[in-house]
PDB file of C-alpha atoms in Angstrom:
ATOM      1  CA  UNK A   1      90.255  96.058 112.271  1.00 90.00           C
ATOM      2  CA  UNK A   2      93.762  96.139 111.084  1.00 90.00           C
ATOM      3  CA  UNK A   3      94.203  96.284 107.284  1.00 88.00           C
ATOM      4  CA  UNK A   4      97.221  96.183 104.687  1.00 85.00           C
ATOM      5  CA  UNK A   5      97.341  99.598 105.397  1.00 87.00           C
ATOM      6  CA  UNK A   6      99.119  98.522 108.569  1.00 88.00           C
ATOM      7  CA  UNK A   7     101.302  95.134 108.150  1.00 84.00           C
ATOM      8  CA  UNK A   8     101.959  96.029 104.331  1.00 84.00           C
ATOM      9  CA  UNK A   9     103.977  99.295 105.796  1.00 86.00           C
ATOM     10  CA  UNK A  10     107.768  99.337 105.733  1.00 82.00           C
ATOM     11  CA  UNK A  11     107.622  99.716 109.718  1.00 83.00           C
ATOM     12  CA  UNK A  12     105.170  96.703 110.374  1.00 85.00           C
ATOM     13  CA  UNK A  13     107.193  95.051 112.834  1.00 83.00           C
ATOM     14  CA  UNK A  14     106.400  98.851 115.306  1.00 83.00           C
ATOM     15  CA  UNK A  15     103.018  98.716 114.447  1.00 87.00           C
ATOM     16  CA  UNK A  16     102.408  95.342 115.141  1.00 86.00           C
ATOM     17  CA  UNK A  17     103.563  95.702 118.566  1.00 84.00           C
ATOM     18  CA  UNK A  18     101.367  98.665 118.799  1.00 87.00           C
ATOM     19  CA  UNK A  19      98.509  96.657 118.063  1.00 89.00           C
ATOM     20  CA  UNK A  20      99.367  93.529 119.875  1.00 86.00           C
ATOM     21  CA  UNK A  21      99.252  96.104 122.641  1.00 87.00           C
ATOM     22  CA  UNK A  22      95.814  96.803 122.111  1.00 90.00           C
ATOM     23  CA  UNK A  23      94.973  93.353 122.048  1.00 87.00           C
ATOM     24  CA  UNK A  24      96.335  92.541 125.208  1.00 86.00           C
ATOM     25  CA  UNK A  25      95.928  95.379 127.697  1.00 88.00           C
ATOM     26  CA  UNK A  26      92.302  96.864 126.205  1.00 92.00           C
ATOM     27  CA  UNK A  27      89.064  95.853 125.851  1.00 94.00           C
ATOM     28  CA  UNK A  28      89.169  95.963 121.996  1.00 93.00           C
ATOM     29  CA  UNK A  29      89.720  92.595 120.030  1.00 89.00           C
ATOM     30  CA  UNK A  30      92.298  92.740 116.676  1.00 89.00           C
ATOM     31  CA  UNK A  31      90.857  91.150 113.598  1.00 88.00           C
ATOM     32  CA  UNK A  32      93.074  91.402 110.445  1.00 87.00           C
ATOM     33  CA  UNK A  33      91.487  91.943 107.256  1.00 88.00           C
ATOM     34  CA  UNK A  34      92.683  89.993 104.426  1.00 86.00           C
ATOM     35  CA  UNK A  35      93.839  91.446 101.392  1.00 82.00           C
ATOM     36  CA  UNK A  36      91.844  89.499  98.964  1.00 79.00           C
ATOM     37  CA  UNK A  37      90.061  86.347  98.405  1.00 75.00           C
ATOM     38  CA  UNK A  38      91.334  83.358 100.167  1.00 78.00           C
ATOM     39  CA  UNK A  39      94.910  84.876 101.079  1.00 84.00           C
ATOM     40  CA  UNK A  40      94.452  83.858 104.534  1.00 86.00           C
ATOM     41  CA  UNK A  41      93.805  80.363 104.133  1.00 85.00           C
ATOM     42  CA  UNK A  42      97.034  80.804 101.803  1.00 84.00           C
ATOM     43  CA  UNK A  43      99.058  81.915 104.192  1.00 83.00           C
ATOM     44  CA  UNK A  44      97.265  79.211 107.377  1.00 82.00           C
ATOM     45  CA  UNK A  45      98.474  76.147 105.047  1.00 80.00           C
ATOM     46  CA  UNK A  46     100.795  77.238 102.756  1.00 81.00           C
ATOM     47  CA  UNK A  47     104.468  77.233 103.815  1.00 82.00           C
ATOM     48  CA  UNK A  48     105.552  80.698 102.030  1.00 79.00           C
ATOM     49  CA  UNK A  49     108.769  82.375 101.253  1.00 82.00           C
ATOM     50  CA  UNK A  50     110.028  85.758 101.038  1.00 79.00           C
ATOM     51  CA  UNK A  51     112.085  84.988  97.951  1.00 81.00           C
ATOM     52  CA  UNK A  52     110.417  83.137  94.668  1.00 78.00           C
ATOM     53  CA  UNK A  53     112.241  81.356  91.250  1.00 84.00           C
ATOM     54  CA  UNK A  54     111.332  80.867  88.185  1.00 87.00           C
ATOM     55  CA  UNK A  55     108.126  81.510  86.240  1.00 89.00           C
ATOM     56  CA  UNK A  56     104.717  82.397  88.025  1.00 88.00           C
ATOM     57  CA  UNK A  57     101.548  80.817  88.154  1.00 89.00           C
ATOM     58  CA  UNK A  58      99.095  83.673  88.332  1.00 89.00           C
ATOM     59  CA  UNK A  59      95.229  82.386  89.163  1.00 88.00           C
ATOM     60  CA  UNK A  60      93.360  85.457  89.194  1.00 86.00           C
ATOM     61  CA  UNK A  61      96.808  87.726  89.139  1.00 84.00           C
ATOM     62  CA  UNK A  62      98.567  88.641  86.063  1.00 84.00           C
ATOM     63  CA  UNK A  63     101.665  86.300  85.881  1.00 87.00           C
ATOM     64  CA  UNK A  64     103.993  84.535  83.565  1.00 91.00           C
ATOM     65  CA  UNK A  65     100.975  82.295  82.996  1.00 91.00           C
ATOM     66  CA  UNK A  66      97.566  83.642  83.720  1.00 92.00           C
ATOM     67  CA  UNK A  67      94.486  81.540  84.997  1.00 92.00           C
ATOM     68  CA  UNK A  68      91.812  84.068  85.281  1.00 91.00           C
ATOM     69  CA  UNK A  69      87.870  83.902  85.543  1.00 90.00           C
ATOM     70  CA  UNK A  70      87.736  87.509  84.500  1.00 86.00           C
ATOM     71  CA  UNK A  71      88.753  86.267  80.837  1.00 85.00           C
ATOM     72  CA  UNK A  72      91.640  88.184  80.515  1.00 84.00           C
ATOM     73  CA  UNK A  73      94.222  85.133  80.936  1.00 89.00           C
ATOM     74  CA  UNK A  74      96.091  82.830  79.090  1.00 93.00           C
ATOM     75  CA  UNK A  75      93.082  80.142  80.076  1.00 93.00           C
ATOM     76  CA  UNK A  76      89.768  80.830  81.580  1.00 94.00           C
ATOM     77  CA  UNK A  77      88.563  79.527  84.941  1.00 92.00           C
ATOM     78  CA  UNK A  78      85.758  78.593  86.623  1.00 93.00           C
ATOM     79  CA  UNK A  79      84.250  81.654  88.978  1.00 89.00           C
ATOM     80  CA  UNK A  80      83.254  81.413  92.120  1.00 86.00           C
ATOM     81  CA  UNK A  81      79.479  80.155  91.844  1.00 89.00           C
ATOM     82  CA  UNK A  82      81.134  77.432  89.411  1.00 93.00           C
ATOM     83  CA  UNK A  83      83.539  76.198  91.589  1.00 90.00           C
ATOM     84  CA  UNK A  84      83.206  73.167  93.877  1.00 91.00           C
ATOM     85  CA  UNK A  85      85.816  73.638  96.534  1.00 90.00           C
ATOM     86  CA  UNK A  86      86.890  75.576  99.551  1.00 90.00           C
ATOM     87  CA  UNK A  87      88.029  79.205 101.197  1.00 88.00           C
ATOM     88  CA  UNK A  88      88.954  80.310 104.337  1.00 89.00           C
ATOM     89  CA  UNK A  89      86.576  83.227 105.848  1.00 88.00           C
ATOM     90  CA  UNK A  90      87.748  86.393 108.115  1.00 87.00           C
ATOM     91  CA  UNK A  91      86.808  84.375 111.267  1.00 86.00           C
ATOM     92  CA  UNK A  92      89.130  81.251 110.384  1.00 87.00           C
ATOM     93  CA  UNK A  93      86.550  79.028 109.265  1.00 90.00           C
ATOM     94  CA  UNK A  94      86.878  77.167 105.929  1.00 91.00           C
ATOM     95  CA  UNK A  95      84.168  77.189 103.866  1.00 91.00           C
ATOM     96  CA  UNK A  96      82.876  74.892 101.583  1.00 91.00           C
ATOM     97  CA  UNK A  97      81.478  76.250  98.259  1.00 89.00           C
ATOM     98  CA  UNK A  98      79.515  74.045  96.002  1.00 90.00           C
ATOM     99  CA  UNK A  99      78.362  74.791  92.296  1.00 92.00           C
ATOM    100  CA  UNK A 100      75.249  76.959  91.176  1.00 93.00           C
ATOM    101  CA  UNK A 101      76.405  77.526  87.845  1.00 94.00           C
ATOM    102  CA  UNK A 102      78.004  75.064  85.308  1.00 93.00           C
ATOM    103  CA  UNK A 103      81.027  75.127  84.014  1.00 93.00           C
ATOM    104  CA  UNK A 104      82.186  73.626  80.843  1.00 91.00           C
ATOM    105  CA  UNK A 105      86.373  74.646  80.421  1.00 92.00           C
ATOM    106  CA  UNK A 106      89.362  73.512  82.535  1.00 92.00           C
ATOM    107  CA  UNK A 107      89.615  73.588  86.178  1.00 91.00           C
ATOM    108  CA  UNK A 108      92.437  74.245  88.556  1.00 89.00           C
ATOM    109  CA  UNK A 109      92.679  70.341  88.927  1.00 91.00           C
ATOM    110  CA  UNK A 110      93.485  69.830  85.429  1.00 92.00           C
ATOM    111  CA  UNK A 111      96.420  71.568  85.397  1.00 90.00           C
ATOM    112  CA  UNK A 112      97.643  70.400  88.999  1.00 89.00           C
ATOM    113  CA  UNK A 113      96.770  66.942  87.177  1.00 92.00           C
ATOM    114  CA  UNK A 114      99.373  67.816  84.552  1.00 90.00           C
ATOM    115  CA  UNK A 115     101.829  69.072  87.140  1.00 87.00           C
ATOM    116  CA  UNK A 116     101.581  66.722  89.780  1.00 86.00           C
ATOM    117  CA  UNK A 117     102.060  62.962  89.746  1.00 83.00           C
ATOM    118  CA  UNK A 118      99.382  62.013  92.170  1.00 82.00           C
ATOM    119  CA  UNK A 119      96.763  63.639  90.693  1.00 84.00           C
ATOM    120  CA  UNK A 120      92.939  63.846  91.691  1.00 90.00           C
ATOM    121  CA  UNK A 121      89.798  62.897  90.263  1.00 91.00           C
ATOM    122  CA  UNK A 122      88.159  66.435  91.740  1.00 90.00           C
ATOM    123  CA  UNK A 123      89.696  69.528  93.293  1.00 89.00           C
ATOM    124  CA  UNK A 124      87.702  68.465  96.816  1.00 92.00           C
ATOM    125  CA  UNK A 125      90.011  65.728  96.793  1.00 92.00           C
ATOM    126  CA  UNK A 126      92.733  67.701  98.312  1.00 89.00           C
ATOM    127  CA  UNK A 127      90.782  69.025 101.215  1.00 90.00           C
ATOM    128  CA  UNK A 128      91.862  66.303 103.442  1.00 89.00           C
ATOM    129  CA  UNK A 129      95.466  66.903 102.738  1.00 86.00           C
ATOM    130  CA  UNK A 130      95.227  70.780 102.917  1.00 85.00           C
ATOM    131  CA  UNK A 131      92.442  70.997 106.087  1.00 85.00           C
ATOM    132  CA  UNK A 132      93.530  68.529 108.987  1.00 83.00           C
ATOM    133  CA  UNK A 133      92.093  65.518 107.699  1.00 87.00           C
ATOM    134  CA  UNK A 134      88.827  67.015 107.223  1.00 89.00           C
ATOM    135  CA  UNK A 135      86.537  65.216 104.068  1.00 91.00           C
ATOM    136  CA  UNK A 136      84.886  67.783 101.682  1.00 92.00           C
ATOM    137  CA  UNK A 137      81.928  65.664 101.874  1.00 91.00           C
ATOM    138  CA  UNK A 138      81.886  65.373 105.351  1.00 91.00           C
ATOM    139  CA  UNK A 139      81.337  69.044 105.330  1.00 91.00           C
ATOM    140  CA  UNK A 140      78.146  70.299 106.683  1.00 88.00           C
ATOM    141  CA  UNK A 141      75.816  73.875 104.896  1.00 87.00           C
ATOM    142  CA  UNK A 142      73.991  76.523 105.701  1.00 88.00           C
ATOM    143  CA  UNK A 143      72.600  78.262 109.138  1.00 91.00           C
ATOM    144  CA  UNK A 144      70.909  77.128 111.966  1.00 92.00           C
ATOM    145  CA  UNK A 145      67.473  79.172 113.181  1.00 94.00           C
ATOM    146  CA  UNK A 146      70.167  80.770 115.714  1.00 94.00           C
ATOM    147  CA  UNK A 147      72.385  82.376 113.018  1.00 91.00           C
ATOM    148  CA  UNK A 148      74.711  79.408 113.852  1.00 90.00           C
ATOM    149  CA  UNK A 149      77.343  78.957 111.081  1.00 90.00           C
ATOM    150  CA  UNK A 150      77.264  74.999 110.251  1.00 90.00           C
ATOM    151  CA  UNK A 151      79.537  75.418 107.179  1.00 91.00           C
ATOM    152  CA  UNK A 152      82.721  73.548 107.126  1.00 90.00           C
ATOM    153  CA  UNK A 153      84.829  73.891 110.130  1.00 89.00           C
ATOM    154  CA  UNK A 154      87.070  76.477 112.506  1.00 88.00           C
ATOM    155  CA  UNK A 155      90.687  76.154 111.928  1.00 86.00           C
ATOM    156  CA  UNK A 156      92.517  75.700 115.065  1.00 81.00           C
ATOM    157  CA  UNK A 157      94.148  78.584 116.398  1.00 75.00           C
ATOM    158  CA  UNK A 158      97.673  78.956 117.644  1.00 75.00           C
ATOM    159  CA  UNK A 159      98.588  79.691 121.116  1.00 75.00           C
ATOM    160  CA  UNK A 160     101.812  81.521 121.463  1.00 73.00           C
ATOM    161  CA  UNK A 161     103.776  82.940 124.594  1.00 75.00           C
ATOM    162  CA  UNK A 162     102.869  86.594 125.357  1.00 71.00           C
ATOM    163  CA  UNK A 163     106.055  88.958 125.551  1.00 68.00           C
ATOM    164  CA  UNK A 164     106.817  92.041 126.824  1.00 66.00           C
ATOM    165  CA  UNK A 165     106.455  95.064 124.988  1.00 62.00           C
ATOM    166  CA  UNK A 166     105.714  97.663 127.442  1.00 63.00           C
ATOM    167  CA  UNK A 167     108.260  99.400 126.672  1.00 65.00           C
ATOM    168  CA  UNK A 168     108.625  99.722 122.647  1.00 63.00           C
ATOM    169  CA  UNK A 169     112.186 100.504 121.258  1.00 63.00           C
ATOM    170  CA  UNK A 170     112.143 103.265 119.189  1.00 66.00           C
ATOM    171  CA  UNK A 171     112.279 102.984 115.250  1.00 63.00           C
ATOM    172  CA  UNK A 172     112.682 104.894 112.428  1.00 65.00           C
ATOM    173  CA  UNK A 173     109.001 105.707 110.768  1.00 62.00           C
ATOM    174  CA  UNK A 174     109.409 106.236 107.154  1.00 62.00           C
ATOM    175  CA  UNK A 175     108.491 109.325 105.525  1.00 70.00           C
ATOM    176  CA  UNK A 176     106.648 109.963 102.368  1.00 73.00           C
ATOM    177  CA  UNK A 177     106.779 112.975 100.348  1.00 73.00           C
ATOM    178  CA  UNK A 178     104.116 115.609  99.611  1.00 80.00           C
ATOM    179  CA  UNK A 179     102.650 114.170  96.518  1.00 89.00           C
ATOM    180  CA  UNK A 180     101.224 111.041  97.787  1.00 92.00           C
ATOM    181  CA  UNK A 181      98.731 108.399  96.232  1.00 94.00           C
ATOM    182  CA  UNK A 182      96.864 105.509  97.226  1.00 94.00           C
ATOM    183  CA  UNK A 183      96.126 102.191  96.184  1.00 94.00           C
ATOM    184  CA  UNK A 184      92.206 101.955  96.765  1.00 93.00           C
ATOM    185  CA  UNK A 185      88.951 101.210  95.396  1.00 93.00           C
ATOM    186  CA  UNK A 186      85.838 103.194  94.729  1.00 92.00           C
ATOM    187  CA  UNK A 187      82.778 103.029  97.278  1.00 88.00           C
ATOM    188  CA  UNK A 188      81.099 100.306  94.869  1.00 89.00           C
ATOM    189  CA  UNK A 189      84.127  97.992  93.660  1.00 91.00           C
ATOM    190  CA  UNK A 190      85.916  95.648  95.710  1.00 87.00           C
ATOM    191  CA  UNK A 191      88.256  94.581  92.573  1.00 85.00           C
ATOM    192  CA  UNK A 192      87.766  92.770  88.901  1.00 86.00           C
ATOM    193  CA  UNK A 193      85.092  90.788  89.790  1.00 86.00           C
ATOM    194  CA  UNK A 194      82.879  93.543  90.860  1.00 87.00           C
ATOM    195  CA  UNK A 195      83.199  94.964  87.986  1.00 88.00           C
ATOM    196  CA  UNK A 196      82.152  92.378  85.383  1.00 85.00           C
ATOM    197  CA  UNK A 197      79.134  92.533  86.360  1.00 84.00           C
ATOM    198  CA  UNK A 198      76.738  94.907  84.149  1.00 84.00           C
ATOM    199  CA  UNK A 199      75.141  96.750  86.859  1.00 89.00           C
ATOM    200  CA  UNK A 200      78.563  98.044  88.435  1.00 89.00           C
ATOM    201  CA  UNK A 201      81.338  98.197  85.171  1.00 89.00           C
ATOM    202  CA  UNK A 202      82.274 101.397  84.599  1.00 90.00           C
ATOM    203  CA  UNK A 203      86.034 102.490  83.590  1.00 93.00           C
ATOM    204  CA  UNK A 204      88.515 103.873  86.676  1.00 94.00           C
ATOM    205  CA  UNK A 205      90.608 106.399  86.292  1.00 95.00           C
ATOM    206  CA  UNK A 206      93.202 108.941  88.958  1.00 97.00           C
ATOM    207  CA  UNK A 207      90.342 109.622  91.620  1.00 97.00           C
ATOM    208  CA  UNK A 208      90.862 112.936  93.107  1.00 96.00           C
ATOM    209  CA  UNK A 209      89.010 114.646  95.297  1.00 96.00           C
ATOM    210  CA  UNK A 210      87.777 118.172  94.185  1.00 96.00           C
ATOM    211  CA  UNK A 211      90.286 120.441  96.105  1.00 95.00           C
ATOM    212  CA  UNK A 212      92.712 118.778  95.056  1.00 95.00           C
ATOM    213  CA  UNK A 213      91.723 118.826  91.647  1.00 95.00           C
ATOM    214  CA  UNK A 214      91.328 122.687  91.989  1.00 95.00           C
ATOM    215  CA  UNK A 215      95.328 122.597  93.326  1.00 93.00           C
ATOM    216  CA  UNK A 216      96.372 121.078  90.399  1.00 93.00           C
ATOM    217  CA  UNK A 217      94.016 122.827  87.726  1.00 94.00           C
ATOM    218  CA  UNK A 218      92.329 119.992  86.300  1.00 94.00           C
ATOM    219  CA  UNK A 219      88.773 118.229  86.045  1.00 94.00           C
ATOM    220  CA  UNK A 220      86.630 115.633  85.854  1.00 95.00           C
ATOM    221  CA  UNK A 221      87.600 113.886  82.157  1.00 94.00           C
ATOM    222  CA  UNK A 222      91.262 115.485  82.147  1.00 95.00           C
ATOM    223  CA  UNK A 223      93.933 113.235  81.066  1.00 96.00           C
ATOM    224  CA  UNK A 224      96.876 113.109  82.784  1.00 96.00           C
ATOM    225  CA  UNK A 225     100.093 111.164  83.352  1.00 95.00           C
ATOM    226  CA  UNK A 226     101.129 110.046  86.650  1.00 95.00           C
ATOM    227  CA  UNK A 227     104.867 108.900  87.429  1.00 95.00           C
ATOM    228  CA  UNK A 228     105.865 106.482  90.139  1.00 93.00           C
ATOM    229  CA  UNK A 229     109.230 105.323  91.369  1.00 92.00           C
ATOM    230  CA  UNK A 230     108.134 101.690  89.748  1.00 92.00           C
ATOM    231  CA  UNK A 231     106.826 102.648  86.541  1.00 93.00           C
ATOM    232  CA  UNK A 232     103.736 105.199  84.841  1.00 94.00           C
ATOM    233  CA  UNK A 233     100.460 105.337  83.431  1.00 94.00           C
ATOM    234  CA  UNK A 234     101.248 107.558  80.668  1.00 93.00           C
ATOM    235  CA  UNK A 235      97.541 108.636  79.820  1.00 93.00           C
ATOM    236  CA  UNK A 236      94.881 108.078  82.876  1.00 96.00           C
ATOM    237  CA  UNK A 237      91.721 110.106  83.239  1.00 96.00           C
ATOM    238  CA  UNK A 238      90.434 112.053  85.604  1.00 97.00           C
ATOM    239  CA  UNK A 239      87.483 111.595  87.791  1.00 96.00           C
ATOM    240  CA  UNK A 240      86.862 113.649  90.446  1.00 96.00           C
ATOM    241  CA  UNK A 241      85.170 112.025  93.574  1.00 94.00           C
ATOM    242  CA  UNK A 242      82.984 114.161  96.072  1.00 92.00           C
ATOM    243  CA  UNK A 243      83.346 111.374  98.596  1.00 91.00           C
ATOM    244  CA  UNK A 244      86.692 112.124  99.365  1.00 93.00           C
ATOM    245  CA  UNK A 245      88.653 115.103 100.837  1.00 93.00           C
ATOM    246  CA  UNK A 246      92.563 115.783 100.969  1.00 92.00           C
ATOM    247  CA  UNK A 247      95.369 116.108  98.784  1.00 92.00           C
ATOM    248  CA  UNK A 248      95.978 112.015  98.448  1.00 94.00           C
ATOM    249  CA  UNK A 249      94.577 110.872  94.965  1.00 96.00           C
ATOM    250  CA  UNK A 250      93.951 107.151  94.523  1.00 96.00           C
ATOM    251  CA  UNK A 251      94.195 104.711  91.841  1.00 96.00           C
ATOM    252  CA  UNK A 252      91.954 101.465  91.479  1.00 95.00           C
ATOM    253  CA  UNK A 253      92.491  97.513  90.753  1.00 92.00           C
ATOM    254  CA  UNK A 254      89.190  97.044  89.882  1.00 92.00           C
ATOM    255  CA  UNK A 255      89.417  97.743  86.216  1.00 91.00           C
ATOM    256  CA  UNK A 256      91.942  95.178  84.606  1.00 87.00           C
ATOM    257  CA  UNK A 257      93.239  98.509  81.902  1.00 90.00           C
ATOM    258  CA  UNK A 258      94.669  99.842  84.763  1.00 92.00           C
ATOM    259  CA  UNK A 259      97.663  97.967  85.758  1.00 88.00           C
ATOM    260  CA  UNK A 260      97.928 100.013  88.854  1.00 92.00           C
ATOM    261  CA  UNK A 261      99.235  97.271  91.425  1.00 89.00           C
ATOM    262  CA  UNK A 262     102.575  96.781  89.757  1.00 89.00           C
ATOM    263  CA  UNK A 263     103.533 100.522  90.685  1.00 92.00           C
ATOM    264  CA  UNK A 264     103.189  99.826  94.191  1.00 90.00           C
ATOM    265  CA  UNK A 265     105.426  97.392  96.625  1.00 83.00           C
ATOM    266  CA  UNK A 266     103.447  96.079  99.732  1.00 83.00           C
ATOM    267  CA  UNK A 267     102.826  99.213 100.912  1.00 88.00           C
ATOM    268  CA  UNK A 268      99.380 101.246  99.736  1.00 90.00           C
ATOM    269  CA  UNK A 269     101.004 104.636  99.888  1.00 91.00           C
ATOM    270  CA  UNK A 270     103.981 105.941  97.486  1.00 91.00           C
ATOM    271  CA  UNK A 271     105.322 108.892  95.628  1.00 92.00           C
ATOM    272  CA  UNK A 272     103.762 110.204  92.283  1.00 93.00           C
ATOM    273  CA  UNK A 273     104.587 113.191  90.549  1.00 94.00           C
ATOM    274  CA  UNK A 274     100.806 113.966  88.462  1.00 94.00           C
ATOM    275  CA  UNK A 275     101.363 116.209  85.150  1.00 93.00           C
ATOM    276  CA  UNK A 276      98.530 117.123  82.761  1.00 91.00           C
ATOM    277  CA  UNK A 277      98.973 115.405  79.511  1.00 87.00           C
TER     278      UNK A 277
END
């Protein structure tokens, strides 16, 4: 399973060849794990581009306008179990969701109704455009006795020509520092949504694990400041995690007070200098 540790490096292009390797003269198959909700299905019908204009839409992301179901946006929306629509799953299949829970505010269709000339009575009503053709309704739900998924449908998947790369040219790998941190989660959060609910919330901190807390004299509850090439969290605590081992700290995105994601590029890994406040 190849994560963003992998294709969000600087040197992605070497280490995709690497795995495409893998894929083609082993026994192992590659699966690429998406980096959060729905980004694949993004990225299978979206045309994207490497340079943006203008102001940002953020849905679920902090942007110039946010549209957020964690209630910390400019305008609430509908979570998941409210939402009558579609993603696409790890094994290319696009899922149809349907509603358990009301929902009483604005939807992503009223504002792509404001936006858009031809708008849509419901948000299912772009599914044919978006999915091949496909009708929402058309859909089918749950599992047969076998374990047989009967949601939705499978996406169909690309064929392209096999090259070469036997022989890899060599490349530059990009070197970090000694004081490195991660971008990571906790063994019980996956991100904001996690976290809302009462059973898990809790407040993140710098996570570091306890020799390294011994290294740099400080404990569990310490506040502390930690400096990145794109920005700083000027006061974070500390909490050290037994789960972990090494000199790489991490810092979450599962609680929204930490704005940790904007100190990192698409890489998980940078430079931080950490000083005791």
């Amino acid at each position: 399973m190849v994560g963003q540790d992998l294709y969000g490096s600087e040197n992605w292009k070497r280490l995709a060849e690497i795995v495409g390797l893998i894929d083609i003269y082993t026994d192992f198959s590659v699966i690429l794990i998406p980096t959060d909700t729905n980004t694949l299905g993004v990225s299978l019908v979206c045309e994207l581009s490497e340079t943006s204009s203008g102001q940002v839409f953020g849905y679920n992301k902090k942007g110039d306008f946010t549209f957020s179901a964690v209630g910390n946006g400019d305008l609430d929306a509908p979570a998941l179990n409210q939402q009558e629509g579609t993603f696409v799953n790890i094994d290319k299949r696009v899922t149809n969701l349907n509603v358990a829970l009301p929902y009483n505010g604005y939807t992503l269709n009223d504002i792509a109704n404001e936006i858009l000339l031809n708008g849509k009575e419901n948000t299912i009503d772009y599914t044919k455009e978006l999915f091949e053709g496909h009708d929402f309704d058309s859909f089918g739900n749950g599992f047969s006795n076998s374990g047989e998924d009967l949601r939705g449908y499978t996406l169909k998947v690309e064929e392209v020509e096999k090259r070469d790369v036997t022989k890899l040219p060599k490349s530059e790998v990009p070197k970090l520092g000694k004081n490195v941190i991660y971008l990571s989660n906790p063994v019980l959060q996956f991100g904001l949504f996690t976290n809302v609910s009462h059973q898990l919330k809790e407040e993140g901190g710098l996570y570091i694990s306890p020799e390294h807390a011994n290294k740099l004299k400080v404990k569990d509850g310490d506040e502390v400041t930690v400096a990145m090439k794109r920005g700083s969290i000027k006061t974070i605590k500390v909490i050290v995690d037994d789960k972990i081992s090494g000199d790489i700290p991490y810092l979450p995105t599962f609680d929204e007070k930490i704005d940790a994601e904007s100190l990192f590029g698409s890489y998980r890994f940078a430079e931080a200098k950490i000083s005791k406040v």
